[in-house]
Tab-separated table of C-alpha atoms in Angstrom:
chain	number	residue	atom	x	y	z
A	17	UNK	CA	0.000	0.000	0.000
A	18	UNK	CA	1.118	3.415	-0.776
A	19	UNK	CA	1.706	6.238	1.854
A	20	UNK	CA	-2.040	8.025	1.133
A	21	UNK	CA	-3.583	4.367	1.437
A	22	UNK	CA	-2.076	4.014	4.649
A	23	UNK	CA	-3.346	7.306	5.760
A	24	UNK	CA	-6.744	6.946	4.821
A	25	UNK	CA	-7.029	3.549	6.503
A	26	UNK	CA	-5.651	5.571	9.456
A	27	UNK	CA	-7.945	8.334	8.933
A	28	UNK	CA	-10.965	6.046	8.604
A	29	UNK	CA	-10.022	4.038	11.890
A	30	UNK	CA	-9.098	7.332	13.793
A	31	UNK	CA	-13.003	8.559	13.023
A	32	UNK	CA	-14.392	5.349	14.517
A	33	UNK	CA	-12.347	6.185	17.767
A	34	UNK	CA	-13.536	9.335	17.916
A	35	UNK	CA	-16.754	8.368	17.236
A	36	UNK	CA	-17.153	5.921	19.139
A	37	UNK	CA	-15.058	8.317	22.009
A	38	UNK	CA	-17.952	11.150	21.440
A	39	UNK	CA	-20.604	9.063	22.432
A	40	UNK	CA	-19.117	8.058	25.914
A	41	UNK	CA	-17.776	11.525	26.237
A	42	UNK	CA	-21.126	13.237	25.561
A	43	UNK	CA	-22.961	10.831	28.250
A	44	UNK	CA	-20.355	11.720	30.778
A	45	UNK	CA	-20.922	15.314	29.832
A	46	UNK	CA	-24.389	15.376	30.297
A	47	UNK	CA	-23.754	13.128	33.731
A	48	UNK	CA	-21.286	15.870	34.722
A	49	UNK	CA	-24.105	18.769	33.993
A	50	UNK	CA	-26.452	17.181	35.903
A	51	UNK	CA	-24.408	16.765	38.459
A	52	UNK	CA	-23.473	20.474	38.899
A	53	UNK	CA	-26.670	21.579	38.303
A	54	UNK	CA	-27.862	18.975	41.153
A	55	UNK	CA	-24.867	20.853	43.563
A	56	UNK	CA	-25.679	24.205	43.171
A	57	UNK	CA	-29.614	23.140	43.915
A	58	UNK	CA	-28.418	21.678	47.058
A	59	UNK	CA	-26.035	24.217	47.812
A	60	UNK	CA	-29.284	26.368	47.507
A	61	UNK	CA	-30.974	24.066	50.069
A	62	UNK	CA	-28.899	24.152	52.800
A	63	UNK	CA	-28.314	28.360	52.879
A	64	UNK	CA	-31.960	28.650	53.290
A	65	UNK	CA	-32.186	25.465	55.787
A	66	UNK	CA	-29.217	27.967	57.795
A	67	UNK	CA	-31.093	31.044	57.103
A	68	UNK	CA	-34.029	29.124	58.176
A	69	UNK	CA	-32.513	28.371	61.999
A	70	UNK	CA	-31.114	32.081	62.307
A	71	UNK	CA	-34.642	33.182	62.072
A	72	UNK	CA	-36.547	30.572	64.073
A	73	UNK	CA	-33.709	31.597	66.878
A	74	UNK	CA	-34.112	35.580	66.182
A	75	UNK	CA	-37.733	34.344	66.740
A	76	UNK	CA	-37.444	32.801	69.898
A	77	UNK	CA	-35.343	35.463	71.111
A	78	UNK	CA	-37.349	37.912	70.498
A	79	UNK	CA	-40.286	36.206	72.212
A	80	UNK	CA	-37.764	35.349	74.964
A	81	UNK	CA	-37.212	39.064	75.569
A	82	UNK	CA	-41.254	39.612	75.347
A	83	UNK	CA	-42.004	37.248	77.800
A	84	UNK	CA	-39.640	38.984	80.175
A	85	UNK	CA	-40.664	42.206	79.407
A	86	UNK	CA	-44.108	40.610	80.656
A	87	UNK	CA	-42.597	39.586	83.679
A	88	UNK	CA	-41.223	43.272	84.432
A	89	UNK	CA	-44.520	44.559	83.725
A	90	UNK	CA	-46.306	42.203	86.272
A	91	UNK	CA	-43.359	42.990	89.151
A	92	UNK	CA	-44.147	46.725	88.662
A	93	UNK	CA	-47.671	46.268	88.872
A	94	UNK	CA	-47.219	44.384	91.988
A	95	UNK	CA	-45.345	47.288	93.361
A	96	UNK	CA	-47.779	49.883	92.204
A	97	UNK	CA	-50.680	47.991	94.634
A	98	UNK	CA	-47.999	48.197	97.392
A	99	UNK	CA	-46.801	51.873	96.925
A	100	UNK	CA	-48.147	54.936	99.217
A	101	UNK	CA	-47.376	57.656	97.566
A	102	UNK	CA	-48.341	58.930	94.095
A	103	UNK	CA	-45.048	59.903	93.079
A	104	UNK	CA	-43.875	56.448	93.249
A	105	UNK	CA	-46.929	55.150	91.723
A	106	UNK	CA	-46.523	57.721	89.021
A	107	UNK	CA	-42.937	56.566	88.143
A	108	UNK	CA	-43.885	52.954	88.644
A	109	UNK	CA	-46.985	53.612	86.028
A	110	UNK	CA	-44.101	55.549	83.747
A	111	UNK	CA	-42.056	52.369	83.774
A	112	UNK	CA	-44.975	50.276	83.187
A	113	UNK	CA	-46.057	52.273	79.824
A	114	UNK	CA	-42.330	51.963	78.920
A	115	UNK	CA	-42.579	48.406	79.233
A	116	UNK	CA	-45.574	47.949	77.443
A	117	UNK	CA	-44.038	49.981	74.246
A	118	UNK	CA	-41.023	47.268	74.271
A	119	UNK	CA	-43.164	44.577	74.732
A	120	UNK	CA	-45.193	45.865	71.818
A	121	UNK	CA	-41.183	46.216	70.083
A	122	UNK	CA	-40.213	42.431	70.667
A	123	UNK	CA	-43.364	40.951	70.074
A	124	UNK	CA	-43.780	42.424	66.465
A	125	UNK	CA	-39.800	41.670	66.184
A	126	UNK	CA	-41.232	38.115	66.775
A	127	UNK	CA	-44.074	37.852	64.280
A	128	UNK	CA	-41.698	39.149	61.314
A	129	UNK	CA	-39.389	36.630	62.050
A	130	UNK	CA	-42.479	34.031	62.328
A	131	UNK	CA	-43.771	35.214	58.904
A	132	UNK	CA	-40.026	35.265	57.450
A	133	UNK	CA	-39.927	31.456	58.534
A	134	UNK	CA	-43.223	30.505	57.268
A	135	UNK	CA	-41.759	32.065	53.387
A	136	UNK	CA	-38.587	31.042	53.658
A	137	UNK	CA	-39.990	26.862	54.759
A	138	UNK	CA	-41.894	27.756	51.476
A	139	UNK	CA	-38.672	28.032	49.258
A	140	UNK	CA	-37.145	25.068	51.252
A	141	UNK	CA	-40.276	22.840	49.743
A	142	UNK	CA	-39.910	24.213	46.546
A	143	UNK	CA	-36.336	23.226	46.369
A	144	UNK	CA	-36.651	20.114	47.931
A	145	UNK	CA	-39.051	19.270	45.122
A	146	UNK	CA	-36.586	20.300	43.061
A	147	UNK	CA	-33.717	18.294	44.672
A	148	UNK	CA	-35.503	15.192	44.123
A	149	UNK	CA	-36.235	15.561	40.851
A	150	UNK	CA	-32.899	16.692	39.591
A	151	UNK	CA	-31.650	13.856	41.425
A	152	UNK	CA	-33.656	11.630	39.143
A	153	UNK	CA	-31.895	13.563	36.207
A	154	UNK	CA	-28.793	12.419	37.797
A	155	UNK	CA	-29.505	9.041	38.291
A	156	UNK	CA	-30.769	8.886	34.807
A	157	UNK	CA	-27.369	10.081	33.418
A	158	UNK	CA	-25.286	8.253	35.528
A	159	UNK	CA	-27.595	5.306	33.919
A	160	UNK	CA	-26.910	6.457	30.043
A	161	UNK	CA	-22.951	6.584	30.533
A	162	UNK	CA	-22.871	3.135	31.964
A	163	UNK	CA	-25.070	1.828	28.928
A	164	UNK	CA	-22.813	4.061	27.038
A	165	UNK	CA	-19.279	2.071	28.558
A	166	UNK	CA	-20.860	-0.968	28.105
A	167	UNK	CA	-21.893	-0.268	24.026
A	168	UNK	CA	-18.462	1.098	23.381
A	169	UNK	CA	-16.101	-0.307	25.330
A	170	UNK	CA	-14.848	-3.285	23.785
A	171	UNK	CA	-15.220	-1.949	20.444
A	172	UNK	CA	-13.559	1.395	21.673
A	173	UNK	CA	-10.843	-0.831	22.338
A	174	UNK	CA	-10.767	-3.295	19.192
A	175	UNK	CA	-10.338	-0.219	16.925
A	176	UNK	CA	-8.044	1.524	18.938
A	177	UNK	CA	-5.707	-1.612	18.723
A	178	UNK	CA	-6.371	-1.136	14.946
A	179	UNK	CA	-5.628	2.175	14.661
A	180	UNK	CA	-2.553	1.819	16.756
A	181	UNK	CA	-1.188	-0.837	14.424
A	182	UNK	CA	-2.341	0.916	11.317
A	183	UNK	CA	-0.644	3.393	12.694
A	184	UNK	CA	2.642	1.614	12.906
A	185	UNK	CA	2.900	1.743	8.768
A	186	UNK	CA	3.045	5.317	8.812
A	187	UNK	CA	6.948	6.870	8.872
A	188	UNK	CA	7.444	8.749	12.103
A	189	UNK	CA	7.411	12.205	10.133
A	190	UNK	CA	4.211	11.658	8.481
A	191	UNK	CA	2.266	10.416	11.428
A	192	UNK	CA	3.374	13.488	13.384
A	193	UNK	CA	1.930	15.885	10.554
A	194	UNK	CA	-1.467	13.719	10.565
A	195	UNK	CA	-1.667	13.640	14.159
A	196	UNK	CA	-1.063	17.401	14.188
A	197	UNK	CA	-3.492	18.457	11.834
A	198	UNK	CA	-6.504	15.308	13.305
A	199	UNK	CA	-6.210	17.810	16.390
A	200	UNK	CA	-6.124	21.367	14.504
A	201	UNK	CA	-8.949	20.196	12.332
A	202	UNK	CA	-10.632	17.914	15.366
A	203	UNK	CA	-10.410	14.741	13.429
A	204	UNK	CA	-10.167	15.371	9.645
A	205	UNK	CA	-6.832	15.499	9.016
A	206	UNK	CA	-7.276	14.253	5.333
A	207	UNK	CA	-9.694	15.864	2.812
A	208	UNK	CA	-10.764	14.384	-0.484
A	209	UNK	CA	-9.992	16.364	-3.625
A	210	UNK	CA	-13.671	17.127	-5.411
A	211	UNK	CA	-13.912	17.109	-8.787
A	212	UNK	CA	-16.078	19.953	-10.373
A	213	UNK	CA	-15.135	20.521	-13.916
A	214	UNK	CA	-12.626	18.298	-15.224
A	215	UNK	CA	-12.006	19.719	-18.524
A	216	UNK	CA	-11.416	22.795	-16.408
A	217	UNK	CA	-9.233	21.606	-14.307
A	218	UNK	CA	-11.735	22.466	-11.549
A	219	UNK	CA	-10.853	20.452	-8.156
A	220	UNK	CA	-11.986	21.881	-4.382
A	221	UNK	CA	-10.773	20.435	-1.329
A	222	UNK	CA	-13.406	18.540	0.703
A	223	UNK	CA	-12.421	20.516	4.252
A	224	UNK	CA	-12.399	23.655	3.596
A	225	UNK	CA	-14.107	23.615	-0.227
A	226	UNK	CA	-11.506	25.648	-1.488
A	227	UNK	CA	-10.399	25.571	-5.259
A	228	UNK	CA	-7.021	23.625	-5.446
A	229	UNK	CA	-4.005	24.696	-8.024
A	230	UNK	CA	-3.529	22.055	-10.691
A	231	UNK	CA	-0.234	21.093	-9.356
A	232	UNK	CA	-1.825	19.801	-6.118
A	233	UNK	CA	-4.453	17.514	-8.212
A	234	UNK	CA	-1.171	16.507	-9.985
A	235	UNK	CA	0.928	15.517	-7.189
A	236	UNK	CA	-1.725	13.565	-4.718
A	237	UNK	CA	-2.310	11.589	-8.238
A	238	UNK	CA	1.008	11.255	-9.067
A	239	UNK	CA	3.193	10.996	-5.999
A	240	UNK	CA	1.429	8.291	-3.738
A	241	UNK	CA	3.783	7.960	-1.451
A	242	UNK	CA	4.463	11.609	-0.431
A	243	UNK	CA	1.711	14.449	1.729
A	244	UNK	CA	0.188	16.919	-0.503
A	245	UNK	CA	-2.046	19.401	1.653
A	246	UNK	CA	-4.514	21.737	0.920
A	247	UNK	CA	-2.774	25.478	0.854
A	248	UNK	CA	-5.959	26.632	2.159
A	249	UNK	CA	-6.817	24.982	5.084
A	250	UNK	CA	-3.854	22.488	5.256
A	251	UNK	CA	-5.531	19.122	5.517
A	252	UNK	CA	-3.619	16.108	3.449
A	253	UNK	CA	-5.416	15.840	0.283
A	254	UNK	CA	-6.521	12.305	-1.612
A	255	UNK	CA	-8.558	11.223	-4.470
A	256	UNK	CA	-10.574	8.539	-4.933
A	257	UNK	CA	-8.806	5.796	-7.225
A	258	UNK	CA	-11.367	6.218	-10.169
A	259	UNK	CA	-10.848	9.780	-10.028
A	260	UNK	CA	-6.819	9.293	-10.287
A	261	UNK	CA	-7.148	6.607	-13.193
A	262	UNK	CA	-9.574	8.607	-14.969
A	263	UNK	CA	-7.136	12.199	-14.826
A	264	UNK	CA	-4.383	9.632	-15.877
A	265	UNK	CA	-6.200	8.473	-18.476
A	266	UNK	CA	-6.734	11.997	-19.387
């Protein structure tokens, strides 16, 4: 087999790979996905679970200090039945009205944090609900890239061994300029050379569907065994055999 054989058997095994590579990689992208989007949900969770506490103890605090505020209030009163004069009833009563305005303070303090517990139990439902379901999604992708290892691996790994030994026919220099332009061009390294007009001379490369110079048809068809890329885009060119016999027969 000539050199451009050699590469397009390469070429056509190192598609499979990737193929074959894509679909396992896209299952444990989708996995991956899931899975952050399934993090940051619970992340979500547990702020407002903490947020939750803070207020239900600013709430109980707050009806902590009410309930001894009520205590004050019934120790003054039980000094204003004991007191003789009206000055110290006066400044008892004083204290008493004072009280009752704080009371009034702590026990609305209370209710807001009450009400910001009821909405904020609301969101932690809401998420929850949310939790389990993308934990589903989760499950379900986890699912797909284990049917996804199981479909490709051992033919991931028959073709690889092919590739690797098809590889072994290519000289050192050329495989490096393949390899090199499989990863530029994410896989299509080589590019078929398109006949448009042939009385022309009217040939476009297949990658980047350039026209090609006539010397370029010329030396993929007559020079086998060496790389002829595209100027354009820089992919190594080939022609179908039919198309080389028939611009030799020309």
């Amino acid at each position: 087999m000539s050199l451009q054989e050699d590469l397009y058997e390469l070429f056509l095994l190192d598609t499979q790979v990737r193929g074959l590579r894509s679909r396992l990689d896209a299952a444990m992208r989708r996995q991956k996905a899931q899975q952050t989007k399934l993090d940051k949900i619970e992340n979500q969770l547990g702020e407002l679970r903490n947020q939750l506490k803070h207020q239900q103890s600013a709430a109980m605090t707050a009806e902590k200090e009410s309930n001894e505020i009520d205590e004050k209030i019934k120790q003054s009163r039980e000094q204003m039945n004991a007191v003789t004069s009206n000055k110290e009833y006066s400044a008892l009563l004083v204290e008493v009205n004072t009280l009752k305005i704080d009371k009034g303070k702590a026990e609305t303090v209370a209710l807001d944090h009450l009400n910001a517990t009821e909405e904020t139990q609301k969101n932690i439902d809401v998420i929850e609900q949310q939790v389990d379901s993308q934990k589903n999604l989760v499950e379900a992708a986890s699912k797909d890239v284990e049917e996804a290892r199981v479909a490709v691996g051992d033919q991931l790994d028959k073709v690889e061994a092919e590739r690797a030994e098809s590889a072994k026919k290519i000289p050192t220099a050329s495989l490096a300029i393949f390899d090199r332009l499989a990863y530029e061009h994410d896989g299509e390294a080589l590019a078929e050379i398109e006949e448009q007009n042939r009385k022309r001379n009217e040939y476009t490369c297949g990658g980047c569907y350039m026209q090609l110079p006539i010397e370029r048809i010329s030396s993929t068809a007559s020079k086998p065994n060496a790389i002829t890329t595209c100027p354009t885009c820089g992919r190594i060119l080939f022609m179908k055999t039919e198309n080389i016999e028939a611009l030799s027969g020309k």
